[in-house]
Coordinates of C-alpha atoms in Angstrom, one line a residue:
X52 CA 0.0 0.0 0.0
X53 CA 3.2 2.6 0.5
X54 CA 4.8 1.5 -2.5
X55 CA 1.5 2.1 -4.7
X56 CA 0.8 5.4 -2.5
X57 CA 4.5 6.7 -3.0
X58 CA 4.3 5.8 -7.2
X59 CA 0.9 7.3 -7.1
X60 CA 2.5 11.1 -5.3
X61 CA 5.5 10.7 -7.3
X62 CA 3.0 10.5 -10.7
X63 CA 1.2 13.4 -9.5
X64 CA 4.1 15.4 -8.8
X65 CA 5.3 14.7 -12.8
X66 CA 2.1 15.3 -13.9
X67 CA 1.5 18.7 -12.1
X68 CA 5.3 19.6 -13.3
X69 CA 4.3 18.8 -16.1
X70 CA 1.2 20.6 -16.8
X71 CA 2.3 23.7 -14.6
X72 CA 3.1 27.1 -16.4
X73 CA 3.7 30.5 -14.7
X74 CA 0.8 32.5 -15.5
X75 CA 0.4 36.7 -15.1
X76 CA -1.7 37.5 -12.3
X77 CA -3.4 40.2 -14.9
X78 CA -4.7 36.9 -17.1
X79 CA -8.3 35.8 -16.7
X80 CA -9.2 31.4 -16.1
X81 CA -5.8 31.1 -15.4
X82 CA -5.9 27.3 -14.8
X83 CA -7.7 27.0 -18.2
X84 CA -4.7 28.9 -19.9
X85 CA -1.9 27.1 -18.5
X86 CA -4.2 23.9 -19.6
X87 CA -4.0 25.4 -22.9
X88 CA -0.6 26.1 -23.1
X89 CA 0.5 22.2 -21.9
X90 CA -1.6 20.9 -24.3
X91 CA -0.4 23.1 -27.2
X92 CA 3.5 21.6 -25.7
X93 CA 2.6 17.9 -25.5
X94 CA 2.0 18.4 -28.6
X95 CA 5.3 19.7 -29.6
X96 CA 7.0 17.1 -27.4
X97 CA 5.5 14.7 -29.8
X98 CA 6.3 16.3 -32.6
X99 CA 9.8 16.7 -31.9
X100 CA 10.0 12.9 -31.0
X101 CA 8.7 12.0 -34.0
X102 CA 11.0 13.9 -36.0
X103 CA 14.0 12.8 -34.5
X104 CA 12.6 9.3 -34.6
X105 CA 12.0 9.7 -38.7
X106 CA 8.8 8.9 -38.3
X107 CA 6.9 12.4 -39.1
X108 CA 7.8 15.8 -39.9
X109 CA 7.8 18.1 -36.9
X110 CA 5.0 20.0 -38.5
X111 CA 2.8 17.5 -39.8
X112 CA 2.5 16.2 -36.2
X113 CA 1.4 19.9 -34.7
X114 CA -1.0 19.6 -37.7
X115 CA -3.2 17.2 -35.8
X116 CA -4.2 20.2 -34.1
X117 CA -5.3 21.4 -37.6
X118 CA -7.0 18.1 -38.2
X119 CA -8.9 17.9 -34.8
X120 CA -10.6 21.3 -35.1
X121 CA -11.8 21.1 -39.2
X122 CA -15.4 21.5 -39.0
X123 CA -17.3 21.5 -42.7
X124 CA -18.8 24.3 -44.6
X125 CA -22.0 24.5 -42.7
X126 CA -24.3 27.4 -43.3
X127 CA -27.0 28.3 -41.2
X128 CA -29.5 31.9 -40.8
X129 CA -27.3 33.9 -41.5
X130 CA -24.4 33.1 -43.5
X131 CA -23.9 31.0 -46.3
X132 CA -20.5 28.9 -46.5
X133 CA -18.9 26.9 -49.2
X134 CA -16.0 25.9 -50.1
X135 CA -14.3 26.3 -53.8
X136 CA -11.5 28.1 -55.1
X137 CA -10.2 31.7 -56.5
X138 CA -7.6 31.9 -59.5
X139 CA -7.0 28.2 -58.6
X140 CA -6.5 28.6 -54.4
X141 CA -8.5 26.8 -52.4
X142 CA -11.0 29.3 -50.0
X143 CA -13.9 29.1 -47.6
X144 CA -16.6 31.7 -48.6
X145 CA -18.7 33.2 -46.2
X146 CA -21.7 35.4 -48.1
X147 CA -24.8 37.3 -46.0
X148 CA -28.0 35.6 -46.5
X149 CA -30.1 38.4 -45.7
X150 CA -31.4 40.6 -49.0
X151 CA -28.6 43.2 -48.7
X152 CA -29.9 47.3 -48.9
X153 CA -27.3 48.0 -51.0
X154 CA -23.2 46.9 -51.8
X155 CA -21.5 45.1 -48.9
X156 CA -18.6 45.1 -47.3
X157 CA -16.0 42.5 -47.4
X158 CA -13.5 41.0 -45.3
X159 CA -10.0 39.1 -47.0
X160 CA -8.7 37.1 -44.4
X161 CA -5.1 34.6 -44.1
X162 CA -5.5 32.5 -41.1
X163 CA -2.2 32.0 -38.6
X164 CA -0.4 29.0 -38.1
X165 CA 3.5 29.8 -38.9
X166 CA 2.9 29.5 -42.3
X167 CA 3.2 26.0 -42.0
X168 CA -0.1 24.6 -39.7
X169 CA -4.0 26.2 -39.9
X170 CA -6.6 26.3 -42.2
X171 CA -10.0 28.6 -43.1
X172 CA -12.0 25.7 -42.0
X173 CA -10.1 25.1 -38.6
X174 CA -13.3 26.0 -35.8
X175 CA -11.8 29.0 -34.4
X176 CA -11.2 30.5 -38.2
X177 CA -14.5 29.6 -39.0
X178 CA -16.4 31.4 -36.0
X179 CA -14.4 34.3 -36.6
X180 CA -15.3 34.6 -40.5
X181 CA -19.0 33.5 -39.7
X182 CA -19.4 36.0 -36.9
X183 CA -17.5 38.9 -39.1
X184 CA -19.9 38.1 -42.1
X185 CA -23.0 37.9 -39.6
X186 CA -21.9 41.7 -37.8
X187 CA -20.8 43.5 -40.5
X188 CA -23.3 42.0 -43.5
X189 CA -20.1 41.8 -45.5
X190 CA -18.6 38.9 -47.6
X191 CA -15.7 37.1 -46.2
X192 CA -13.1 35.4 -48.2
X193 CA -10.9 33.0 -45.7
X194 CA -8.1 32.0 -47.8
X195 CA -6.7 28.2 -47.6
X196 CA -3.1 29.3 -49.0
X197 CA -0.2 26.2 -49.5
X198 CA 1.5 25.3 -46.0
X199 CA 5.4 24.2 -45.2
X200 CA 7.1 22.4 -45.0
X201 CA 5.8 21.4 -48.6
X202 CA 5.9 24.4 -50.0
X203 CA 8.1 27.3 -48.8
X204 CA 8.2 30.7 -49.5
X205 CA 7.5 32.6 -51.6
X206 CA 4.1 29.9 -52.3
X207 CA 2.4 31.5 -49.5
X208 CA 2.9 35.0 -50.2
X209 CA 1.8 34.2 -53.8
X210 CA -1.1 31.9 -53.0
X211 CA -3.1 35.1 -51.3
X212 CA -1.8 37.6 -53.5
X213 CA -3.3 35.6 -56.6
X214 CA -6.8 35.6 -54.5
X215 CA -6.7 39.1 -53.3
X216 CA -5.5 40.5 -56.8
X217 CA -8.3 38.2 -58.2
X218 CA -11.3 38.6 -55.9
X219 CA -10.5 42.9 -56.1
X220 CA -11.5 42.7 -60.4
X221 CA -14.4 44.7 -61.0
X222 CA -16.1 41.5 -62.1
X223 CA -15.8 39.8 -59.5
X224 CA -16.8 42.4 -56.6
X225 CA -20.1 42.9 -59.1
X226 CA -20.3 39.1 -58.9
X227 CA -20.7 39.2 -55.2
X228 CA -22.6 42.4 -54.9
X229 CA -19.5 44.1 -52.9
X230 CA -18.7 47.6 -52.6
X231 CA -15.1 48.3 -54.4
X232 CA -14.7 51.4 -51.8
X233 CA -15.3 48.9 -48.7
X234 CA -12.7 46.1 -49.2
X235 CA -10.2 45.1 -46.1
X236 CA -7.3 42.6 -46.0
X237 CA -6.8 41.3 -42.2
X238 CA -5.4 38.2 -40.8
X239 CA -3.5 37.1 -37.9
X240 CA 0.0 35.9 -36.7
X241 CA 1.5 35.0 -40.1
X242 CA -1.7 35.7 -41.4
X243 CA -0.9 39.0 -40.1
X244 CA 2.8 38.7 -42.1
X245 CA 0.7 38.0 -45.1
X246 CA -1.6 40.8 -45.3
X247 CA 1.4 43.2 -44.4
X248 CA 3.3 42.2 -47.4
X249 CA -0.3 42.1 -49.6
X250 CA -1.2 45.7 -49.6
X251 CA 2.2 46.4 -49.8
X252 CA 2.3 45.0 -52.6
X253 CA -0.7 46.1 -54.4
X254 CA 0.1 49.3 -53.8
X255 CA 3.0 49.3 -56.7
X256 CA 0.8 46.2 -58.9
X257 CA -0.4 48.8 -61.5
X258 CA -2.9 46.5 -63.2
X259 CA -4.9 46.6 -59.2
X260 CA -7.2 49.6 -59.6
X261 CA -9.5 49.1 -56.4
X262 CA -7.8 50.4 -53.5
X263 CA -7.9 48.4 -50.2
X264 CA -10.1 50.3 -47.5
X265 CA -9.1 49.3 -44.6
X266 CA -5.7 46.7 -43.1
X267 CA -5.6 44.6 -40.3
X268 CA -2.7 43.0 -38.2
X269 CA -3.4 40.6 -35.3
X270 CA -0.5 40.1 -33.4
X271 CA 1.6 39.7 -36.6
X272 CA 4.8 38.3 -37.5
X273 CA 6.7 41.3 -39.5
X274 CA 10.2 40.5 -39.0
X275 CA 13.1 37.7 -39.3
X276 CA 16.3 40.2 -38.5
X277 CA 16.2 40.2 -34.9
X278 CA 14.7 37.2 -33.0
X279 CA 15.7 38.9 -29.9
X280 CA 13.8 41.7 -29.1
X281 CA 12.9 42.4 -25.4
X282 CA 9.6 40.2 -26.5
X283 CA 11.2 37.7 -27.4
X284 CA 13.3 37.9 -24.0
X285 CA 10.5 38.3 -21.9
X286 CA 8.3 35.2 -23.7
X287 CA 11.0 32.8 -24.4
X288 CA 8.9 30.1 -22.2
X289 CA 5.7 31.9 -22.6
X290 CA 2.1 30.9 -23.7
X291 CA 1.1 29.3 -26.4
X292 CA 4.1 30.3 -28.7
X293 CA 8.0 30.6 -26.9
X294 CA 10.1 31.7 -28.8
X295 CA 11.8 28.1 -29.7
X296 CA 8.5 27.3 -31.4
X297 CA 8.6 30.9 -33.2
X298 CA 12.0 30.7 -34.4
X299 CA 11.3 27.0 -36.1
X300 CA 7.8 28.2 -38.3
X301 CA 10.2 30.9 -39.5
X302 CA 13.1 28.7 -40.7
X303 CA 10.6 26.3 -41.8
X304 CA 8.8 29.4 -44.4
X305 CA 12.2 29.1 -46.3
X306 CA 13.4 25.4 -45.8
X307 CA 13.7 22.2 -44.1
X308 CA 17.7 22.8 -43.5
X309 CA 18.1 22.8 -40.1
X310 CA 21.5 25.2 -40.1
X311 CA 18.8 28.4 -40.9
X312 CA 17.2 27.3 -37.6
X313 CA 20.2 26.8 -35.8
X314 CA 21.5 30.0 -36.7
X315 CA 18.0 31.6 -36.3
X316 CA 18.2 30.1 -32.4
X317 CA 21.4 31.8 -32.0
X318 CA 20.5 35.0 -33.5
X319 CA 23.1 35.2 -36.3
X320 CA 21.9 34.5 -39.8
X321 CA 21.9 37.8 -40.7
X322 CA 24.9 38.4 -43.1
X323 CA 27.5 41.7 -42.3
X324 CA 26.5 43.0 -46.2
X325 CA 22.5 43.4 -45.3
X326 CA 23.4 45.1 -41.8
X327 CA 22.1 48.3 -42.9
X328 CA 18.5 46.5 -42.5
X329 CA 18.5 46.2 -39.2
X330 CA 17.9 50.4 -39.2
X331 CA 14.0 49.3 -39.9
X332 CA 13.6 47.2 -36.9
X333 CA 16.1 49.0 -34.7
X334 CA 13.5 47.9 -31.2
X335 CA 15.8 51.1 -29.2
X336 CA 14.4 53.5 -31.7
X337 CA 11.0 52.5 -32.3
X338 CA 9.4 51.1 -28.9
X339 CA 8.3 53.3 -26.3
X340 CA 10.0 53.8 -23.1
X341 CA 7.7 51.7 -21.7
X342 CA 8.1 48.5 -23.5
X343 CA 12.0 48.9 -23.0
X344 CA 12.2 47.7 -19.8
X345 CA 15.2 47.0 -18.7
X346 CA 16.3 45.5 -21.7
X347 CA 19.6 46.8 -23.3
X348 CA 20.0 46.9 -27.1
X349 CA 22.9 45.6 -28.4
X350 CA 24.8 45.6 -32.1
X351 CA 23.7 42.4 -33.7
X352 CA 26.2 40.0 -34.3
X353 CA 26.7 38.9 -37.6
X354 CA 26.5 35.4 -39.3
X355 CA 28.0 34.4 -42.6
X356 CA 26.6 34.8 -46.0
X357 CA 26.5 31.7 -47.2
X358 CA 22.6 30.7 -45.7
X359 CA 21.4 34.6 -47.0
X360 CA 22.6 33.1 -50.4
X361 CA 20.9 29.9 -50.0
X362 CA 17.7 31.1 -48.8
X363 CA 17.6 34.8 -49.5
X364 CA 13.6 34.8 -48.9
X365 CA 14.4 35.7 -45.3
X366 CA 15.5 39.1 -46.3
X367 CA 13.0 39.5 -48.6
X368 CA 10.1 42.3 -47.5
X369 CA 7.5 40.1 -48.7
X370 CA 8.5 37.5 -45.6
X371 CA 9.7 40.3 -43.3
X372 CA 7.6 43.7 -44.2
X373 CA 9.5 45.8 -41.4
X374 CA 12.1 45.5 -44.2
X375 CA 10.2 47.5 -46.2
X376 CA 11.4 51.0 -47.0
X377 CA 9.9 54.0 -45.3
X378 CA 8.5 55.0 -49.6
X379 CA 7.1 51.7 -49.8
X380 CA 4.7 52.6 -46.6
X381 CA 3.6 56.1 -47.6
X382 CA 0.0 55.5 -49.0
X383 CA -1.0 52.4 -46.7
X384 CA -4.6 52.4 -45.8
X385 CA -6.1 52.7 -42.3
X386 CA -4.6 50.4 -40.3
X387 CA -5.8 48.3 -37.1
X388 CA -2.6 46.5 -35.2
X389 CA -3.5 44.3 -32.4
X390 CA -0.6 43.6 -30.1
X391 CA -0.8 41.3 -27.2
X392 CA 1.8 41.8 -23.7
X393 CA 2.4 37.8 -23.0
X394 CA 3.7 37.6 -27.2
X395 CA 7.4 37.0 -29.0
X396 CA 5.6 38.8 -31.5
X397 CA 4.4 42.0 -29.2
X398 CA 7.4 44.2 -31.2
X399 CA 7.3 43.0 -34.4
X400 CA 3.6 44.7 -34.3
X401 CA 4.8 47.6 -32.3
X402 CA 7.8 48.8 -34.3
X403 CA 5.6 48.6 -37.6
X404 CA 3.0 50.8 -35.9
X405 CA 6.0 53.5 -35.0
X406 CA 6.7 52.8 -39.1
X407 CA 3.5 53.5 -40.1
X408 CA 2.4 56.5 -38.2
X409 CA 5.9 58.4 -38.9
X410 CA 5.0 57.7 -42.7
X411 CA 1.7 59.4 -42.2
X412 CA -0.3 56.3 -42.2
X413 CA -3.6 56.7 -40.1
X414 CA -2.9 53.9 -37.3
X415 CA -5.3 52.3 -34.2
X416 CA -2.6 50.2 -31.9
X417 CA -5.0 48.1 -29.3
X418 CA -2.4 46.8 -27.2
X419 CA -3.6 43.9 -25.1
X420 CA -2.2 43.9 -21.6
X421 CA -3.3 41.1 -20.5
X422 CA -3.5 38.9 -23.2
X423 CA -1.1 36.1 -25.3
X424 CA -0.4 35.1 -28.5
X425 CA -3.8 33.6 -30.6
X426 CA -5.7 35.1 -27.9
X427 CA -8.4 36.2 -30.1
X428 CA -9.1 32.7 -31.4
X429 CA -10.7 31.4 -27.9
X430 CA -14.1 32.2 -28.4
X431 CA -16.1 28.6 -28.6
X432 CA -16.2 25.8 -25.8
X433 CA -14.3 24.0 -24.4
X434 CA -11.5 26.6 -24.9
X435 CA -13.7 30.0 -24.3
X436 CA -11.8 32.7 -22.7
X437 CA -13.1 36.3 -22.0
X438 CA -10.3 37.9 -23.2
X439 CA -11.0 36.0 -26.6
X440 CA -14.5 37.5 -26.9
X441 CA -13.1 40.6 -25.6
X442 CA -10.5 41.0 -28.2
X443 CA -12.8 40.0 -31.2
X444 CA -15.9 42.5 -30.6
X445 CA -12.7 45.4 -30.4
X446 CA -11.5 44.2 -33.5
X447 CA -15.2 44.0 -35.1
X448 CA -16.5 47.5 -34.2
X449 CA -13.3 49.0 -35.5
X450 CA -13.9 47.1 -38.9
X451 CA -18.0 48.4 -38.3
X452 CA -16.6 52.1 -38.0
X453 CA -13.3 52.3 -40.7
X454 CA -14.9 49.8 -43.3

């Protein structure tokens, strides 16, 4: 009976090891969070077993998560979904059933995932289109764009450009009875990367004549220079996404050679000829005092040239759209950033928002302070949080007012 008492404690202990997660005192349901957050790392523990065992890639194991939440194109009273495709890309279509008063709105959207896991018809993406489509009476296109580590970059840039570019022809907004005044591209994490780099884009395509209304970032990926900004410091072993986890979805977006994520890890895979980048995301000169800290910025360190040559996509502004020049940003559209405290990716958003407004672009920065990364997708049971619900309705009444 001591012997079976003693193993049972001992299990216990592992387990609550195990499971336990320091969590900010400012974060609501904290228990369900850290629940959240082991879950999300079992699953990476697997993963990385797996791959070192040769039995599946690292990323196609994390895309059980993918695989566990698809839920099919259901309509119901108030939106109609289906699935099919735009110049040849798969996407899930979300379209008003009520007879509209007039042209609608509509809604682009790239869901998140690392550019590697996630999909339009993962449940959390598919509440968030449905409910977007149901409040704003707008059409929502949820793009299903080519994943890694199949396909790398730039497929993924490409894949939502080809639907943006085609869904914006005059055509095709008459097709769906949307306004070509009222259009916005948003998405999150590296959906949030993606959209970036989109109406940057479009804003030098000459052959796009409707002009994008209205951009949204939630808690995006903008940069691959410096993957050790105080955020990245002060989240290494944070929720949801450390900064281990980060580094590999952006190595990953260019290849499957491990010596980019190695050097990534290490912070040197930035060659000494494209220093003078490192100006754009230059975290001393473009946070505030306040998100600082007490972290002291130091001269990056250099790595050699030979990976930049190999896989030059990771200096490419299209990946990285902090890398963008300060000409490239002037003419932007309204632009909501969503930033989250608990995030690696809290300064990539905040240093594009210090970008944006100094190039006269009209900016609304809702920094979350007591939030995490993919905060905004727990809005459904069992995984409901209230700062998920909290972060979506902010993010829908600023579409409702600038759209």
């Amino acid at each position: 009976m001591g012997a079976k008492l003693l193993c049972f404690c001992l299990a216990s202990a592992l387990v609550a090891y195990y499971i336990y997660t320091p969590i900010p005192e400012n974060i609501e349901e904290g228990w369900k969070v850290m629940l959240i957050t082991s879950l999300f790392r079992t699953v990476g523990h697997v993963a990385e077993v797996a791959d070192r065992l040769g039995l599946m890639h690292y990323m196609e194991v994390m895309r059980l998560i993918t695989i566990a939440e698809h839920v099919a194109p259901t309509s119901d009273e108030n939106v109609t979904v289906t699935d099919t495709e735009f110049s040849n890309v798969a996407v899930r279509l979300y379209l008003p059933r009520k007879p509209a008063s007039g042209l609608r709105r509509a809604v682009i959207y790239f869901h998140g995932g690392g550019w590697c896991v996630g999909q339009a018809g993962m449940k959390s993406y598919d509440l968030l289109s449905r409910w977007t489509s149901s409040q704003l009476d707008a059409v929502v296109v949820s793009v299903n764009y080519r994943l890694a580590p199949k396909y790398h970059f730039p497929v993924q840039f490409e894949d939502v450009y080809s639907v943006t570019k085609f869904f914006l022809q005059s055509s095709v907004l008459s097709q769906y009875g949307v306004d070509p005044n009222r259009v916005c591209v948003a998405g999150d994490s590296a959906g949030g990367n993606l959209a970036a780099a989109v109406v940057q884009k479009l804003l030098e395509d000459s052959e796009v004549t409707t002009r994008i209304r209205a951009h949204v970032l939630l808690y995006p990926a903008l940069q691959t220079l410096d993957l050790n900004l105080p955020s990245y410091q002060q989240n290494e072993n944070g929720l949801i996404l450390p900064k281990s986890l980060m580094v590999r979805f952006w190595s990953e977006y260019f290849t499957t050679d491990s010596s980019l994520r190695e050097a990534m890890t290490s912070n040197r895979h930035v060659p000494a000829e494209s220093g003078h980048l490192f100006q754009f995301v230059n975290w001393s000169n473009l946070l505030p005092e306040e998100m600082k800290k007490d972290y002291v910025y130091t001269s990056p360190v250099f790595g050699s040239s030979k990976l930049a040559k190999k896989y030059p996509g990771f200096l490419d502004p299209r990946a990285a759209p902090l890398l963008a020049e300060d000409a490239r940003l002037h003419g932007l559209p309204p632009t909501y950033v969503l930033t989250c405290e608990y995030d690696v990716l809290r300064d990539d958003g905040v240093m594009y928002v210090s970008r944006l407004r100094a190039a006269g672009v009209r900016v609304t920065h809702d920094h979350a302070k007591d939030a995490f990364h993919g905060a905004l997708m727990f809005v459904s049971s069992p995984t409901s949080l209230p700062v998920g619900n909290r972060l979506r309705n902010r993010y829908i009444a600023w579409l409702n007012e600038n759209l």
